[in-house]
Short mmCIF file of C-alpha atoms and ligand atoms in Angstrom, two decimals:
data_model
loop_
_atom_site.label_atom_id
_atom_site.label_comp_id
_atom_site.label_asym_id
_atom_site.label_seq_id
_atom_site.Cartn_x
_atom_site.Cartn_y
_atom_site.Cartn_z
CA MET W 1 -14.97 15.83 3.96
CA TYR W 2 -12.44 14.30 0.99
CA LYS W 3 -13.34 15.58 -2.30
CA THR W 4 -10.46 13.33 -3.89
CA LEU W 5 -10.48 10.50 -1.38
CA ILE W 6 -14.05 8.80 0.03
CA TYR W 7 -12.87 6.87 3.49
CA GLU W 8 -14.63 4.80 5.10
CA LYS W 9 -14.39 1.66 8.11
CA LYS W 10 -16.15 -1.90 8.06
CA GLU W 11 -15.50 -2.13 11.91
CA ASN W 12 -12.22 -2.31 11.86
CA ILE W 13 -11.02 -2.40 8.67
CA GLY W 14 -10.33 0.77 6.91
CA LEU W 15 -11.21 1.42 3.23
CA LEU W 16 -9.79 4.20 0.96
CA THR W 17 -10.88 4.61 -2.12
CA ILE W 18 -9.00 6.65 -4.20
CA ASN W 19 -11.57 9.04 -6.06
CA ARG W 20 -11.65 11.46 -8.95
CA PRO W 21 -12.11 7.85 -12.38
CA ASP W 22 -13.30 10.66 -14.61
CA LYS W 23 -8.99 11.25 -14.26
CA LEU W 24 -8.57 7.59 -13.80
CA ASN W 25 -8.18 8.47 -10.12
CA ALA W 26 -4.57 10.14 -10.92
CA ILE W 27 -3.25 12.24 -8.06
CA SER W 28 -3.62 15.96 -8.44
CA ASN W 29 -1.08 17.70 -5.69
CA GLU W 30 -5.57 18.05 -3.68
CA LEU W 31 -5.59 14.85 -3.70
CA THR W 32 -1.54 14.63 -2.08
CA SER W 33 -2.93 16.98 0.52
CA GLU W 34 -6.40 15.86 1.82
CA LEU W 35 -4.14 12.10 1.99
CA LYS W 36 -2.34 13.27 4.64
CA GLN W 37 -4.30 14.56 5.88
CA LEU W 38 -6.70 10.90 6.01
CA LEU W 39 -3.44 9.43 7.12
CA GLY W 40 -3.23 11.39 10.07
CA GLU W 41 -6.50 10.02 11.55
CA ILE W 42 -5.70 6.85 10.50
CA GLU W 43 -1.96 6.88 12.80
CA ASN W 44 -4.48 8.04 16.07
CA ASP W 45 -7.49 5.12 15.08
CA GLU W 46 -6.26 3.17 17.82
CA GLU W 47 -9.16 0.55 16.66
CA LEU W 48 -7.77 0.36 13.10
CA ARG W 49 -6.05 -3.03 12.58
CA VAL W 50 -5.87 -3.01 8.45
CA LEU W 51 -6.39 -0.47 5.59
CA VAL W 52 -7.66 -2.00 2.21
CA ILE W 53 -6.72 1.01 -0.73
CA THR W 54 -8.30 0.26 -4.21
CA GLY W 55 -9.48 3.42 -6.93
CA ALA W 56 -12.91 4.85 -7.43
CA GLY W 57 -14.74 2.82 -10.76
CA ASP W 58 -14.10 -0.43 -13.35
CA LYS W 59 -10.75 0.92 -15.12
CA ALA W 60 -8.20 1.91 -12.98
CA PHE W 61 -6.35 1.90 -9.80
CA VAL W 62 -4.33 5.02 -9.99
CA ALA W 63 -2.79 6.06 -14.04
CA GLY W 64 -0.36 7.80 -12.11
CA ALA W 65 0.69 11.63 -11.10
CA ASP W 66 -1.67 13.90 -12.31
CA ILE W 67 0.12 14.42 -15.97
CA LYS W 68 -1.15 17.97 -15.91
CA GLU W 69 0.14 19.12 -13.29
CA LEU W 70 3.56 17.91 -14.56
CA VAL W 71 3.08 21.10 -17.58
CA ASP W 72 4.80 23.77 -14.92
CA ARG W 73 7.01 21.51 -12.96
CA ASP W 74 10.71 23.05 -13.13
CA ALA W 75 13.63 21.42 -11.29
CA LYS W 76 12.45 22.98 -7.97
CA ILE W 77 9.60 22.05 -7.65
CA GLY W 78 10.33 18.69 -9.07
CA ARG W 79 12.16 17.44 -6.06
CA ARG W 80 9.65 19.19 -3.62
CA VAL W 81 6.89 16.77 -4.55
CA SER W 82 8.42 14.23 -5.28
CA ARG W 83 9.85 14.32 -1.70
CA GLU W 84 6.37 15.01 -0.78
CA ARG W 85 5.42 11.96 -1.93
CA GLN W 86 8.23 9.93 -1.49
CA GLU W 87 7.28 11.56 2.95
CA VAL W 88 2.93 10.16 2.01
CA PHE W 89 4.33 7.10 0.50
CA SER W 90 6.68 5.81 3.35
CA ARG W 91 3.66 7.03 5.91
CA ILE W 92 2.03 4.17 4.37
CA GLU W 93 4.51 2.16 4.35
CA ASN W 94 5.05 2.51 7.64
CA LEU W 95 1.79 2.73 9.35
CA GLN W 96 1.73 0.36 11.81
CA ILE W 97 -1.50 -1.65 10.24
CA PRO W 98 -1.25 -4.15 7.44
CA VAL W 99 -2.45 -1.70 4.07
CA ILE W 100 -3.98 -3.99 1.19
CA GLY W 101 -3.81 -2.32 -2.01
CA ALA W 102 -5.98 -3.19 -3.83
CA ILE W 103 -5.09 -2.44 -7.60
CA ASN W 104 -9.02 -2.83 -10.13
CA GLY W 105 -6.97 -2.02 -12.96
CA TYR W 106 -3.68 0.67 -14.24
CA ALA W 107 -1.93 1.33 -11.82
CA LEU W 108 1.12 3.56 -13.10
CA GLY W 109 3.14 5.57 -12.31
CA GLY W 110 2.45 7.25 -8.82
CA GLY W 111 0.10 4.39 -8.58
CA LEU W 112 2.06 1.28 -9.25
CA GLU W 113 4.42 3.28 -7.12
CA LEU W 114 1.23 4.03 -4.27
CA ALA W 115 0.62 0.27 -5.11
CA LEU W 116 4.47 -0.21 -4.24
CA ALA W 117 4.19 1.49 -0.31
CA CYS W 118 1.39 -0.78 0.46
CA SER W 119 2.07 -4.34 2.85
CA ILE W 120 0.23 -6.92 0.05
CA ARG W 121 -0.81 -6.79 -3.21
CA VAL W 122 -3.91 -7.64 -4.77
CA CYS W 123 -5.54 -7.56 -8.22
CA SER W 124 -8.45 -7.93 -10.37
CA GLU W 125 -7.71 -9.50 -13.76
CA LYS W 126 -7.60 -6.20 -15.61
CA ALA W 127 -4.85 -4.62 -13.54
CA GLN W 128 -2.21 -3.36 -15.42
CA PHE W 129 0.99 -2.24 -13.82
CA GLY W 130 3.66 0.30 -15.31
CA VAL W 131 6.44 2.54 -15.04
CA PRO W 132 5.91 5.26 -17.45
CA GLU W 133 7.89 8.08 -16.36
CA VAL W 134 10.28 7.51 -19.10
CA LYS W 135 8.15 8.85 -21.71
CA LEU W 136 7.68 11.80 -20.40
CA GLY W 137 10.66 12.62 -20.48
CA ILE W 138 11.11 12.38 -16.48
CA ILE W 139 11.67 9.00 -13.72
CA PRO W 140 10.17 8.08 -11.27
CA GLY W 141 9.35 10.52 -8.23
CA ASP W 142 7.86 9.09 -5.67
CA GLY W 143 10.34 6.00 -4.82
CA GLY W 144 9.26 3.64 -7.55
CA THR W 145 13.19 3.28 -8.79
CA GLN W 146 14.05 2.24 -4.43
CA ARG W 147 11.09 -0.27 -4.02
CA LEU W 148 10.22 -2.08 -7.20
CA PRO W 149 14.04 -3.83 -6.80
CA ARG W 150 13.02 -4.82 -3.49
CA LEU W 151 9.88 -6.19 -4.79
CA VAL W 152 10.66 -7.71 -7.74
CA GLY W 153 14.30 -7.67 -8.58
CA LEU W 154 16.95 -5.43 -10.24
CA GLY W 155 16.52 -6.79 -13.45
CA ARG W 156 13.03 -6.90 -14.20
CA ALA W 157 12.46 -3.20 -12.34
CA MET W 158 15.06 -1.66 -15.21
CA GLU W 159 13.82 -3.67 -17.28
CA MET W 160 9.37 -1.60 -15.91
CA ILE W 161 11.49 1.20 -15.67
CA LEU W 162 13.07 1.97 -18.83
CA THR W 163 10.94 0.47 -21.07
CA GLY W 164 7.72 1.98 -19.25
CA ASP W 165 5.98 -1.20 -20.56
CA PHE W 166 2.92 -1.92 -19.36
CA ILE W 167 2.12 -5.66 -17.93
CA ASP W 168 -0.62 -8.16 -17.23
CA ALA W 169 -2.04 -9.30 -13.63
CA GLN W 170 -0.40 -13.11 -14.59
CA GLU W 171 2.81 -11.15 -15.12
CA GLU W 172 2.45 -9.48 -11.95
CA TYR W 173 1.67 -12.46 -10.80
CA ARG W 174 4.22 -14.26 -11.87
CA ILE W 175 6.88 -11.91 -10.65
CA GLY W 176 5.30 -10.88 -7.76
CA LEU W 177 4.26 -8.05 -7.65
CA VAL W 178 0.62 -9.33 -6.79
CA ASN W 179 -0.17 -11.48 -4.34
CA LYS W 180 -3.60 -13.21 -5.67
CA ILE W 181 -5.93 -11.92 -9.09
CA PHE W 182 -9.50 -12.10 -8.59
CA PRO W 183 -12.60 -11.90 -11.32
CA PRO W 184 -13.13 -8.68 -11.15
CA GLY W 185 -16.48 -8.26 -9.66
CA LYS W 186 -14.63 -10.93 -6.23
CA LEU W 187 -11.68 -7.93 -5.86
CA MET W 188 -12.84 -6.37 -3.39
CA GLU W 189 -14.27 -9.86 -1.20
CA GLY W 190 -10.84 -10.49 -1.93
CA ALA W 191 -9.00 -7.78 -0.55
CA MET W 192 -11.96 -7.81 2.07
CA GLU W 193 -11.67 -11.62 3.49
CA LEU W 194 -7.70 -11.18 3.76
CA ALA W 195 -8.01 -8.01 5.89
CA GLN W 196 -10.88 -9.49 8.51
CA ARG W 197 -8.18 -12.59 8.25
CA ILE W 198 -5.44 -10.16 9.10
CA ALA W 199 -7.43 -8.64 11.76
CA SER W 200 -7.83 -11.64 13.71
CA ARG W 201 -5.25 -12.30 14.25
CA PRO W 202 -3.51 -11.08 17.85
CA PRO W 203 -2.77 -7.22 16.74
CA LEU W 204 0.48 -6.12 18.64
CA ALA W 205 1.75 -9.26 17.00
CA VAL W 206 0.60 -7.54 13.88
CA ARG W 207 2.22 -4.62 14.23
CA TYR W 208 5.17 -6.45 15.81
CA ALA W 209 5.89 -8.28 12.66
CA LYS W 210 5.65 -5.92 10.19
CA GLU W 211 8.31 -3.86 11.32
CA ALA W 212 10.51 -5.54 11.75
CA VAL W 213 9.92 -7.55 7.81
CA ASN W 214 9.89 -3.84 6.63
CA ARG W 215 13.16 -2.78 8.88
CA SER W 216 14.75 -6.45 6.87
CA GLN W 217 14.74 -4.33 3.59
CA GLU W 218 16.79 -1.78 4.46
CA GLY W 219 20.35 -2.13 6.77
CA ASP W 220 22.31 -5.05 7.19
CA ALA W 221 21.93 -7.92 8.31
CA VAL W 222 23.50 -7.65 12.51
CA SER W 223 20.68 -4.70 13.13
CA GLY W 224 17.47 -6.56 11.24
CA PHE W 225 18.72 -9.85 13.54
CA ALA W 226 18.49 -8.05 16.55
CA LEU W 227 15.91 -5.89 15.68
CA GLU W 228 13.94 -8.70 15.21
CA SER W 229 14.73 -10.56 18.70
CA TYR W 230 13.73 -7.55 20.48
CA LEU W 231 10.43 -6.85 18.21
CA HIS W 232 10.01 -9.95 19.74
CA ALA W 233 10.76 -9.93 23.41
CA LEU W 234 8.31 -7.06 23.44
CA ALA W 235 6.01 -9.22 21.94
CA CYS W 236 6.50 -12.00 24.73
CA THR W 237 5.16 -9.29 27.16
CA THR W 238 1.84 -8.62 26.51
CA GLU W 239 -1.84 -10.06 27.27
CA ASP W 240 -2.42 -11.63 23.64
CA LYS W 241 0.47 -14.01 23.78
CA LYS W 242 -0.92 -16.05 27.16
CA GLU W 243 -3.95 -15.67 25.66
CA GLY W 244 -2.38 -16.92 22.29
CA VAL W 245 -0.30 -19.71 24.13
CA SER W 246 -3.08 -21.26 26.48
CA ALA W 247 -5.15 -20.91 23.49
CA PHE W 248 -3.69 -23.75 21.83
CA LEU W 249 -2.62 -25.80 24.67
CA GLU W 250 -6.76 -26.09 25.42
CA LYS W 251 -7.88 -26.00 21.93
CA ARG W 252 -9.74 -23.69 21.77
CA LYS W 253 -10.19 -20.24 19.59
CA GLY W 254 -8.07 -17.30 21.10
CA GLU W 255 -9.64 -14.04 21.94
CA PHE W 256 -7.50 -10.63 20.90
CA LYS W 257 -7.78 -7.38 22.63
CA GLY W 258 -4.26 -5.58 21.27
CA LYS W 259 -3.03 -5.28 24.15
N1 CO8 H 1 -3.34 12.40 -15.07
C1 CO8 H 1 -4.20 13.13 -15.70
N2 CO8 H 1 -5.02 12.58 -16.47
C2 CO8 H 1 -4.80 11.38 -16.73
C3 CO8 H 1 -4.42 10.61 -16.27
C4 CO8 H 1 -2.74 10.93 -15.57
N3 CO8 H 1 -1.61 10.39 -15.30
N4 CO8 H 1 -4.28 9.26 -16.81
C5 CO8 H 1 -5.54 9.50 -16.58
N5 CO8 H 1 -6.10 10.52 -17.52
C6 CO8 H 1 -7.06 11.65 -17.57
C7 CO8 H 1 -7.34 11.83 -19.22
O1 CO8 H 1 -6.61 12.76 -19.85
C8 CO8 H 1 -8.78 11.52 -19.91
O2 CO8 H 1 -9.17 12.33 -19.42
P1 CO8 H 1 -10.40 12.84 -20.50
O3 CO8 H 1 -11.08 12.64 -20.08
O4 CO8 H 1 -10.40 14.59 -19.58
O5 CO8 H 1 -9.59 13.74 -21.92
C9 CO8 H 1 -8.82 10.42 -18.71
O6 CO8 H 1 -8.90 10.30 -18.46
C10 CO8 H 1 -8.91 9.53 -19.35
O7 CO8 H 1 -8.29 8.79 -19.57
P2 CO8 H 1 -8.27 8.13 -21.28
O8 CO8 H 1 -8.76 8.83 -22.21
O9 CO8 H 1 -6.34 7.82 -21.82
O10 CO8 H 1 -8.73 6.59 -20.84
P3 CO8 H 1 -7.71 5.29 -21.84
O11 CO8 H 1 -8.91 4.33 -21.93
O12 CO8 H 1 -7.61 6.09 -23.69
O13 CO8 H 1 -5.76 5.29 -21.70
C11 CO8 H 1 -4.66 4.85 -20.16
C12 CO8 H 1 -6.06 4.40 -20.45
C13 CO8 H 1 -3.35 4.22 -20.72
C14 CO8 H 1 -3.95 4.80 -19.01
C15 CO8 H 1 -4.00 6.51 -20.77
O14 CO8 H 1 -4.78 7.25 -19.43
C16 CO8 H 1 -2.67 6.47 -19.94
O15 CO8 H 1 -1.54 6.59 -20.45
N6 CO8 H 1 -2.66 7.62 -18.85
C17 CO8 H 1 -1.28 8.52 -18.32
C18 CO8 H 1 -0.52 7.40 -17.56
C19 CO8 H 1 0.84 7.44 -17.21
O16 CO8 H 1 1.59 8.47 -18.42
N7 CO8 H 1 1.28 7.86 -15.49
C20 CO8 H 1 2.33 7.86 -15.00
C21 CO8 H 1 2.33 9.71 -14.73
S1 CO8 H 1 4.22 10.31 -14.70
C22 CO8 H 1 4.22 9.22 -13.26
O17 CO8 H 1 2.94 9.04 -11.75
C23 CO8 H 1 4.96 9.87 -11.80
C24 CO8 H 1 5.05 11.41 -11.93
C25 CO8 H 1 6.77 12.11 -11.29
C26 CO8 H 1 6.25 12.69 -9.83
C27 CO8 H 1 7.17 12.57 -9.62
C28 CO8 H 1 6.56 13.97 -8.27
C29 CO8 H 1 5.43 13.85 -7.79
#
């Protein structure tokens, strides 16, 4: 049982709800520890196809790191906590299964950084994104300075990080921070529908594709092309590839086993 997280499984889709609604789901040290523990569970769950992450309540996805814990943070603690959260968010980014961020309200600071570690983001019309760390006299520490420019481009990331201003759902969509916007009451339905669609695809192909696309953001193109061809070759060895190709040629729906 977790105090700050709710984790449920809906068939082969995991639903993680960040659960500190009275503090707008701010990420405390306790929440980070629980998240690490839950990730261990998720990493070992071979049945799982997709993870969806959202926030409890109707106001916030995650309104950032818990600001109360910043009071006594000196350089030594700051470095340790930042590295620890970077590692946790990188574990989310690198889960074998895709992760969908269902952004139901404020995604600020560490909350935006958590959203950036997801493979795909969708949001409600009420969602607001921001990187307000500079206003507190600090800078993002959970990967935001690296992931945000990769997603939205250097100029836009620079403006968001240097001003700390919030942007609304339409602007998030326009700059590619989110893929879809839903009315608030329809967000989870939309996110789960997307999750189910991905979960219905051959699981190994989905894993390899995610890995190849993730690696496109690092290193050089030559290594990226090489990795892509090896992962493509690996996909060619699967039973699901035989089934997928046969199903297409026989004009029927494929039955995939993740083998
Ligand atoms: N931390 C702790 N408590 C918070 C946070 C937070 N980030 N955000 C909101 N809360 C609490 C409020 O203190 C309040 O608690 P209480 O009822 O006990 O007073 C409760 O949640 C409700 O919040 P508000 O009353 O403020 O709600 P409003 O609707 O008036 O305002 C806002 C909503 C605009 C979202 C406002 O709460 C706000 O500005 N929050 C802070 C946003 C922020 O600055 N986030 C960035 C934090 S720093 C960060 O994320 C990265 C740090 C770098 C870390 C590096 C290593 C880990």
